[in-house]
Tab-separated table of C-alpha atoms and ligand atoms in Angstrom:
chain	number	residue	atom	x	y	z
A	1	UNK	CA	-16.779	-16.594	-9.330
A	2	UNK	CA	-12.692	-16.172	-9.216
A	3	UNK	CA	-11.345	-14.129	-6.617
A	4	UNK	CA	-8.442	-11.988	-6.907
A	5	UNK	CA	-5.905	-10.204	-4.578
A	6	UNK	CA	-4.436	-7.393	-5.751
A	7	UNK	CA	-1.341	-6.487	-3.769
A	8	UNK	CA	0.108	-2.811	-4.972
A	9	UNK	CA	3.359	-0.875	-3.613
A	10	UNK	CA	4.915	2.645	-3.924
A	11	UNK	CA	5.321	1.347	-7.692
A	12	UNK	CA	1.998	1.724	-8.672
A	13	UNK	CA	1.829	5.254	-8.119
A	14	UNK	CA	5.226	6.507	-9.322
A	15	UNK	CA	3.769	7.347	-13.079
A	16	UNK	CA	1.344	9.614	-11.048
A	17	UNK	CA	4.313	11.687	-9.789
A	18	UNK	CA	4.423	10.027	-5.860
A	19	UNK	CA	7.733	8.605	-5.453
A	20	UNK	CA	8.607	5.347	-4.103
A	21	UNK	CA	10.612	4.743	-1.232
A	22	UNK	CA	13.017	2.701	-2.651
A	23	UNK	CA	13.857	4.979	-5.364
A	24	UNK	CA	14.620	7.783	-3.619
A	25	UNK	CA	17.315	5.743	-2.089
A	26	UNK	CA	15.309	5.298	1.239
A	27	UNK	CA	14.692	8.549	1.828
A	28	UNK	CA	11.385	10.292	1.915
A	29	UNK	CA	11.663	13.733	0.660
A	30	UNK	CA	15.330	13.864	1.643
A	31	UNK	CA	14.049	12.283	4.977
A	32	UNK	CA	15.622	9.227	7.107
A	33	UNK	CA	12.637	6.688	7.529
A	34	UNK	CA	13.688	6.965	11.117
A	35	UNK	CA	13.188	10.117	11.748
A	36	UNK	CA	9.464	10.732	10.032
A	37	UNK	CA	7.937	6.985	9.889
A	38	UNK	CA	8.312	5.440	13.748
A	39	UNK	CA	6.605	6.077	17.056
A	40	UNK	CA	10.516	7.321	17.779
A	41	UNK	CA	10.939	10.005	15.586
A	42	UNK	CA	6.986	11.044	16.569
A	43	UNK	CA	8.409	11.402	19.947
A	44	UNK	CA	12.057	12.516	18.703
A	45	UNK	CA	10.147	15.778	16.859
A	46	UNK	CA	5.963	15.679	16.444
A	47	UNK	CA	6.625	18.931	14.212
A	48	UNK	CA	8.949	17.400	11.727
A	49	UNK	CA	6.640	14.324	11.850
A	50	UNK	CA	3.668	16.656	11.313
A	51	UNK	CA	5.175	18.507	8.567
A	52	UNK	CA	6.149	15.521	6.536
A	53	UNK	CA	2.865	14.046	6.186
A	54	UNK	CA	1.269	17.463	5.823
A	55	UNK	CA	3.538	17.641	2.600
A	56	UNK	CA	2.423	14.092	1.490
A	57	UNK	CA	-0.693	15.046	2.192
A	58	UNK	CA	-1.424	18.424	0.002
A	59	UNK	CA	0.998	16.731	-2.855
A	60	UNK	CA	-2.426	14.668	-3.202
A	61	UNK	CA	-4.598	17.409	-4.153
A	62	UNK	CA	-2.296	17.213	-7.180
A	63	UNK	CA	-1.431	14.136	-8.355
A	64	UNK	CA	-4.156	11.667	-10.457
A	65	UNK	CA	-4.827	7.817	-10.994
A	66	UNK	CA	-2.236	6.747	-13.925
A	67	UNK	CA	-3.398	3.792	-16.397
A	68	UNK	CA	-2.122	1.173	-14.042
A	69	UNK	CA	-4.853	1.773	-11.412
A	70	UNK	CA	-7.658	2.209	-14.157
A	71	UNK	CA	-6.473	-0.963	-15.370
A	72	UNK	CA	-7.788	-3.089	-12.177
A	73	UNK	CA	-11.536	-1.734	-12.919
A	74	UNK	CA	-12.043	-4.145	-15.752
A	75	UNK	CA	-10.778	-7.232	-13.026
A	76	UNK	CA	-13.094	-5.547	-10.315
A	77	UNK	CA	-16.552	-5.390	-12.980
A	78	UNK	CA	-15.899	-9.268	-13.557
A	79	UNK	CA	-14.400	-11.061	-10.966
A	80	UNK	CA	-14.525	-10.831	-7.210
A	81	UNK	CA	-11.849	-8.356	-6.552
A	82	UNK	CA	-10.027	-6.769	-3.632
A	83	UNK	CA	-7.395	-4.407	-3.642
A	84	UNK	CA	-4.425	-4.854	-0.900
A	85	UNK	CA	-2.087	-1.726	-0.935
A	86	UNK	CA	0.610	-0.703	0.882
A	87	UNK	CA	0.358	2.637	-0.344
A	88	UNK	CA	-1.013	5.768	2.060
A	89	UNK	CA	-1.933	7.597	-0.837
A	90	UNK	CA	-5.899	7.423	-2.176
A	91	UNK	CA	-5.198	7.293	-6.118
A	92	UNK	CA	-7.108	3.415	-5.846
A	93	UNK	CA	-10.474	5.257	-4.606
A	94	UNK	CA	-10.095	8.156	-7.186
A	95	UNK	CA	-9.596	5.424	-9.885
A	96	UNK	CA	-13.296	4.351	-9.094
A	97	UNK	CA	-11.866	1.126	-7.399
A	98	UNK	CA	-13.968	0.144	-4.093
A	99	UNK	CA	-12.717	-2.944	-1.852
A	100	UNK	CA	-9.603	-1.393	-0.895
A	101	UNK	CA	-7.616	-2.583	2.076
A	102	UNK	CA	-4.558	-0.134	3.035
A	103	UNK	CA	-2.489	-1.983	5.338
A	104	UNK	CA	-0.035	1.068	5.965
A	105	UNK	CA	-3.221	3.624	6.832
A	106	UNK	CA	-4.066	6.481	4.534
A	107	UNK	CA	-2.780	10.106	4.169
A	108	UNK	CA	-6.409	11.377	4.245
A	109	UNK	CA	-6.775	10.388	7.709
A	110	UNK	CA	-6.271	11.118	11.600
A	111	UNK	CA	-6.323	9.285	14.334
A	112	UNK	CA	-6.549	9.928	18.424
A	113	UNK	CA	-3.702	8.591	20.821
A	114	UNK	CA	-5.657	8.201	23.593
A	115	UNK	CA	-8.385	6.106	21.741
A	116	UNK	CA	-7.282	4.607	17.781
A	117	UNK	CA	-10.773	3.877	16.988
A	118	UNK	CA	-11.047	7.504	16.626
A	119	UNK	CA	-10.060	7.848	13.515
A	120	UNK	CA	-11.034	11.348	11.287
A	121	UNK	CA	-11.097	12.322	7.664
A	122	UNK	CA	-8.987	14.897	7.551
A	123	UNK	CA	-7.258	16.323	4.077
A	124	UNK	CA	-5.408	19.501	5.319
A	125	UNK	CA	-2.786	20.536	7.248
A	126	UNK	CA	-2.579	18.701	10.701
A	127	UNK	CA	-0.714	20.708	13.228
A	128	UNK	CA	0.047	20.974	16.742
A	129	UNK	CA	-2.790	21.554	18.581
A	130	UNK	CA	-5.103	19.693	16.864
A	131	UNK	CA	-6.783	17.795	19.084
A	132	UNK	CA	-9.035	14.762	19.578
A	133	UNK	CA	-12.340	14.527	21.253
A	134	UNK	CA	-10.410	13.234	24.261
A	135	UNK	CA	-7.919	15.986	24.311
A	136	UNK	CA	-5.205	14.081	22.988
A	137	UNK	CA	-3.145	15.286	19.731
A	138	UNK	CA	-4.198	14.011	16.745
A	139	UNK	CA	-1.703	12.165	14.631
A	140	UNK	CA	-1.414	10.719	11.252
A	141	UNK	CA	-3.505	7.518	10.860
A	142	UNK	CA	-0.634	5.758	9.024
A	143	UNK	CA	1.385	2.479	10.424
A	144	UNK	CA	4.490	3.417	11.117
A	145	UNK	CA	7.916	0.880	11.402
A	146	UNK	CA	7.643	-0.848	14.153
A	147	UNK	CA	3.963	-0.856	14.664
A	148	UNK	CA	1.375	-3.395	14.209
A	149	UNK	CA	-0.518	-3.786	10.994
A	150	UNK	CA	-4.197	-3.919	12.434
A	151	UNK	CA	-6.051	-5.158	8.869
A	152	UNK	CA	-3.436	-7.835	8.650
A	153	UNK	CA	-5.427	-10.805	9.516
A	154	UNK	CA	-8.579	-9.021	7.084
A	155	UNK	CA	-6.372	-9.389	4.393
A	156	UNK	CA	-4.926	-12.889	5.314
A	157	UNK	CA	-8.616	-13.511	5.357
A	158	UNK	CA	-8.699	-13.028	1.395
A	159	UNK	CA	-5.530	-14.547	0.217
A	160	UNK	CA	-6.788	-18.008	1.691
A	161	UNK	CA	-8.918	-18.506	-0.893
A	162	UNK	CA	-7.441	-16.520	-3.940
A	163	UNK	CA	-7.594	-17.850	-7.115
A	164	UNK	CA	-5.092	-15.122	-8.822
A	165	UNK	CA	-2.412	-12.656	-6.831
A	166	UNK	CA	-1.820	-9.743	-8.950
A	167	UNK	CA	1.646	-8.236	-7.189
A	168	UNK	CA	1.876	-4.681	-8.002
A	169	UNK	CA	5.045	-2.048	-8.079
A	170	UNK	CA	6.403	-3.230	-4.910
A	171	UNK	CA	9.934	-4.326	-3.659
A	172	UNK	CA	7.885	-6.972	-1.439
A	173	UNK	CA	10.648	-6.438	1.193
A	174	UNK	CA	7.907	-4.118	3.973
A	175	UNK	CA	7.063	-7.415	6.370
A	176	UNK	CA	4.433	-8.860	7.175
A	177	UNK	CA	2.733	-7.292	3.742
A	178	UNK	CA	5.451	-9.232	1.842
A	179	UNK	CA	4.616	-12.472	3.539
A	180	UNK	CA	1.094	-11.999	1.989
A	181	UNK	CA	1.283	-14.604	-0.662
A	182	UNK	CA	2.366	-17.539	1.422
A	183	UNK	CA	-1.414	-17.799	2.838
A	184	UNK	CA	-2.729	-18.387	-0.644
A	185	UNK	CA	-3.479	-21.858	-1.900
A	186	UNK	CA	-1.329	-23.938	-4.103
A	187	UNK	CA	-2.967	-23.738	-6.902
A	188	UNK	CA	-3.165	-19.505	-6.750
A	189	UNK	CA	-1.937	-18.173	-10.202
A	190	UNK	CA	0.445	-15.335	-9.381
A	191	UNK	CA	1.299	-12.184	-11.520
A	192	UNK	CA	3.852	-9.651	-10.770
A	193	UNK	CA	4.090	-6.260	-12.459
A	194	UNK	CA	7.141	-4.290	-11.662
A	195	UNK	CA	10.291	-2.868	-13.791
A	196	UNK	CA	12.407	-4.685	-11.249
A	197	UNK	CA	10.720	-7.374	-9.409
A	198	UNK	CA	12.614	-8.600	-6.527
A	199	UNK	CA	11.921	-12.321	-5.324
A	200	UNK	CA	11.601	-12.058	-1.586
A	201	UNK	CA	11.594	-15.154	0.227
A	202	UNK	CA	8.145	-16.067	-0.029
A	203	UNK	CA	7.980	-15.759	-3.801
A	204	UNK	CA	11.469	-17.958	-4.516
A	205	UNK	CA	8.983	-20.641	-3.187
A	206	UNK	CA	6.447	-20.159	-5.627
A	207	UNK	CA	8.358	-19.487	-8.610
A	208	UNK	CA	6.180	-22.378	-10.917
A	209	UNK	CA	3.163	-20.566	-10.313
A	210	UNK	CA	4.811	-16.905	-10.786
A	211	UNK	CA	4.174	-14.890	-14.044
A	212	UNK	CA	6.463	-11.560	-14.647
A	213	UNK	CA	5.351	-8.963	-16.514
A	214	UNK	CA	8.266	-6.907	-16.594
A	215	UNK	CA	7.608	-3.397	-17.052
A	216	UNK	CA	5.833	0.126	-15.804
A	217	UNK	CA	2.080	-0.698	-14.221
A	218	UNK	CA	0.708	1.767	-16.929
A	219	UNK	CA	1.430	-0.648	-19.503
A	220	UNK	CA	1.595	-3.866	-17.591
A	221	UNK	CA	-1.511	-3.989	-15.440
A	222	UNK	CA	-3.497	-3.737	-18.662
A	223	UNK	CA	-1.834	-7.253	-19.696
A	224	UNK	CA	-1.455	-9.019	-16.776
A	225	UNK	CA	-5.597	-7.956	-16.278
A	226	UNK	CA	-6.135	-9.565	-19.906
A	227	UNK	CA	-4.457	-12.494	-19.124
A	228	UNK	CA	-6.151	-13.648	-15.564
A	229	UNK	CA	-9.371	-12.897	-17.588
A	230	UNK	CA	-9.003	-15.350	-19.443
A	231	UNK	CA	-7.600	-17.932	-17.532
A	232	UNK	CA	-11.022	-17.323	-15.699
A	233	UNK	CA	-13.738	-17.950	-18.036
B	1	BV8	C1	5.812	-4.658	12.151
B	1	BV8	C2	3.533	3.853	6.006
B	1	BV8	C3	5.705	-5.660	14.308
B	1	BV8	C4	4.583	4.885	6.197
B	1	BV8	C5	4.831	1.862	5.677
B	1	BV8	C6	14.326	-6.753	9.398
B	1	BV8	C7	13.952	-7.722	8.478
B	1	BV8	C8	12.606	-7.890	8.127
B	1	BV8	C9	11.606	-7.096	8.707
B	1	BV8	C10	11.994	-6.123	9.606
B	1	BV8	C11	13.336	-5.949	9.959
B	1	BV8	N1	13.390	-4.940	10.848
B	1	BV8	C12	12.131	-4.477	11.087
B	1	BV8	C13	11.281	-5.210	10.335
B	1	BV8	C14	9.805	-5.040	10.276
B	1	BV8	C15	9.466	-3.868	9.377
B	1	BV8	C16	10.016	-4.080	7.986
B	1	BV8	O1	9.494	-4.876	7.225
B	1	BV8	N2	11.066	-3.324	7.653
B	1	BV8	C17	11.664	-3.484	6.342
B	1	BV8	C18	12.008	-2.094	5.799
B	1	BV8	C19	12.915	-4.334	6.494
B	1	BV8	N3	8.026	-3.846	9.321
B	1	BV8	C20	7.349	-3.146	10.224
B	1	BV8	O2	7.844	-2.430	11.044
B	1	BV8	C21	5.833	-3.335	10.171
B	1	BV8	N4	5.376	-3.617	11.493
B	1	BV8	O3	6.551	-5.495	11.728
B	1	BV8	O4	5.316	-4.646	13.407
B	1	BV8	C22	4.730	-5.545	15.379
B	1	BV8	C23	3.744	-6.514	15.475
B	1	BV8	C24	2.829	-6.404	16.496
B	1	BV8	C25	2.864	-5.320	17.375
B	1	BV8	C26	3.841	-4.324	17.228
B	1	BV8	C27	4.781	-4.433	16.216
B	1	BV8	C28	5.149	-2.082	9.692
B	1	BV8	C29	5.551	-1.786	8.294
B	1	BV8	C30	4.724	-0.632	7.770
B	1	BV8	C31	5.616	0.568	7.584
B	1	BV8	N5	4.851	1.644	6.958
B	1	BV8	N6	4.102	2.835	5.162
B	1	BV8	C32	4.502	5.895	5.109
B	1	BV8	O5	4.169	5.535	3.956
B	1	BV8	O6	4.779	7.054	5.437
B	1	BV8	S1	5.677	0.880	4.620
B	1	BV8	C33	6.158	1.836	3.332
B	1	BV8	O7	7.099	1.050	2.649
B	1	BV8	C34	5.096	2.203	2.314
B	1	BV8	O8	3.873	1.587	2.625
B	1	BV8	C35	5.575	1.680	1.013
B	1	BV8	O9	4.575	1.096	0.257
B	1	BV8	C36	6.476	0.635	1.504
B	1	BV8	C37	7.661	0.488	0.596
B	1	BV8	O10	7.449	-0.652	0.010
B	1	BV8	P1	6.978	-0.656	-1.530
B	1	BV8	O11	5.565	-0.221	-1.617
B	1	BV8	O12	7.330	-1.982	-2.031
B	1	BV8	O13	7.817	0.475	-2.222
B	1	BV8	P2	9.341	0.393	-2.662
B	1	BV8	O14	9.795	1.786	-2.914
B	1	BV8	O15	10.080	-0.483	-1.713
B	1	BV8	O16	9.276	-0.393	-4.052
B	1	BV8	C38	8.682	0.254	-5.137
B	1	BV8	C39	8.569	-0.787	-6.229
B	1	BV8	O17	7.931	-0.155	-7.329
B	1	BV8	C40	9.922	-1.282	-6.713
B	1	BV8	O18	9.871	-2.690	-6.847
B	1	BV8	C41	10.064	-0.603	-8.092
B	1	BV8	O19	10.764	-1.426	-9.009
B	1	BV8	C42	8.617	-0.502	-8.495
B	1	BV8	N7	8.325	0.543	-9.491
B	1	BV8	C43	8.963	1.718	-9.729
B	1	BV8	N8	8.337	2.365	-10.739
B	1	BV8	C44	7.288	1.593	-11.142
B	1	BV8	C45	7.280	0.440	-10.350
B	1	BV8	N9	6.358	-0.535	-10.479
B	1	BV8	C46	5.426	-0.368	-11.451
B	1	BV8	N10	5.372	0.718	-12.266
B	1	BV8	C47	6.283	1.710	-12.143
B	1	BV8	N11	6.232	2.773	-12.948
């Protein structure tokens, strides 16, 4: 059977109302990166930290799967599928998709300092003073700059032998996600979706195999699904 990587950014979300980094001119929520998304600011000010991820958090209980993320069901009944995703946010698993790797760590979770296998689901408020088993406070289980992406080398492990990358609503400029595509094999078909695809490095290299689909996801996925269903049976 085919096997597919799905790799999806910010981008895929934005028609659900989450906004992407890059549009919002680097800022999160009229926050420096710096400041809310490194081990610095954590230690700079936990409560700032705290609060923006707290607001990330509840905007979930809010926001639902658009057509782009429905759209990746039909790939995941018929071929063997698994969904990469830079994205914190959970709109993949309330789509009804399930092989879901999330490099960058998920919103819906906590995580010890002490000890990171102790990881919790957790989908309110996490304050000061929430501790872990160990005593230790609880922080967001998300991977911030400048820290290592533990289910790297899990999804390196499935872009060796892809048949199709499907490159989702991402400015493929986050490292090492963006790198993902140079561990597939030559002959990997791959398929972009994005308003504004940007060619990173990576991807200038594999231009002959590269297919564009220009547009929103909630359109696109839907055609770019079509089309890698085809080329498979
Ligand atoms: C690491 C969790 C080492 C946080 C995130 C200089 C050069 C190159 C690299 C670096 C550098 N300096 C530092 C680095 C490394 C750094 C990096 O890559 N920085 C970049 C910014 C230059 N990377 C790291 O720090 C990584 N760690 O390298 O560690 C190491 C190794 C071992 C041991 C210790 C250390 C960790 C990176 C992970 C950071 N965490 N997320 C949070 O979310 O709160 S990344 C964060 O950025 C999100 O995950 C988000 O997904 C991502 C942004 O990327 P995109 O998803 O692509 O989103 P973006 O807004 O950029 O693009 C949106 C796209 O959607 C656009 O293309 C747009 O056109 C499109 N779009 C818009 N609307 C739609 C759409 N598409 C479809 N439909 C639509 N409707």
């Amino acid at each position: 059977m085919k096997k597919v990587c799905v790799l999806t950014g910010a981008g895929i979300s934005a028609e659900s109302g989450i906004k992407t980094f890059r549009d919002a001119d680097g800022l999160w929520e009229g926050h420096d990166v710096q400041e809310v998304a490194t081990p610095e600011g954590w230690a700079r000010n936990r409560a700032l930290v705290l609060e923006f991820y707290n607001q990330r958090r509840a905007q979930l209980r809010s926001v639902k799967p658009n057509d782009g993320h429905r759209a990746l069901l039909k790939l995941e009944d018929q071929l063997d599928t698994v969904i990469i995703t830079q994205n914190v946010d959970n709109l993949h698993e309330k789509a009804g998709s399930k092989h879901i790797i999330h490099l960058h760590g998920e919103l819906t979770k906590v995580r010890s300092q002490r000890d990171p296998s102790i990881v919790l689901e957790w989908e309110d408020d996490l304050n000061e003073g929430d501790l872990c088993t160990l005593g230790s406070q609880l922080r967001p289980h998300i991977v911030w700059f400048g820290e290592g992406v533990p289910k790297l080398e899990e999804a390196i492990g499935h872009m060796v032998d892809a048949d199709h990358i499907l490159i989702i609503g991402t400015s493929m400029q986050v490292y090492p996600a963006a790198s993902l595509t140079a561990y597939a094999p030559n002959q990997a078909k791959i398929y972009y979706v994005d308003p504004n695809p940007q060619l990173n490095y990576e991807l200038s290299r594999q231009e002959d195999r590269l297919k564009i689909f220009k547009g929103p996801a909630g359109t696109k996925v839907k055609e770019a699904v079509e089309l890698i269903l085809t080329a498979s049976f």
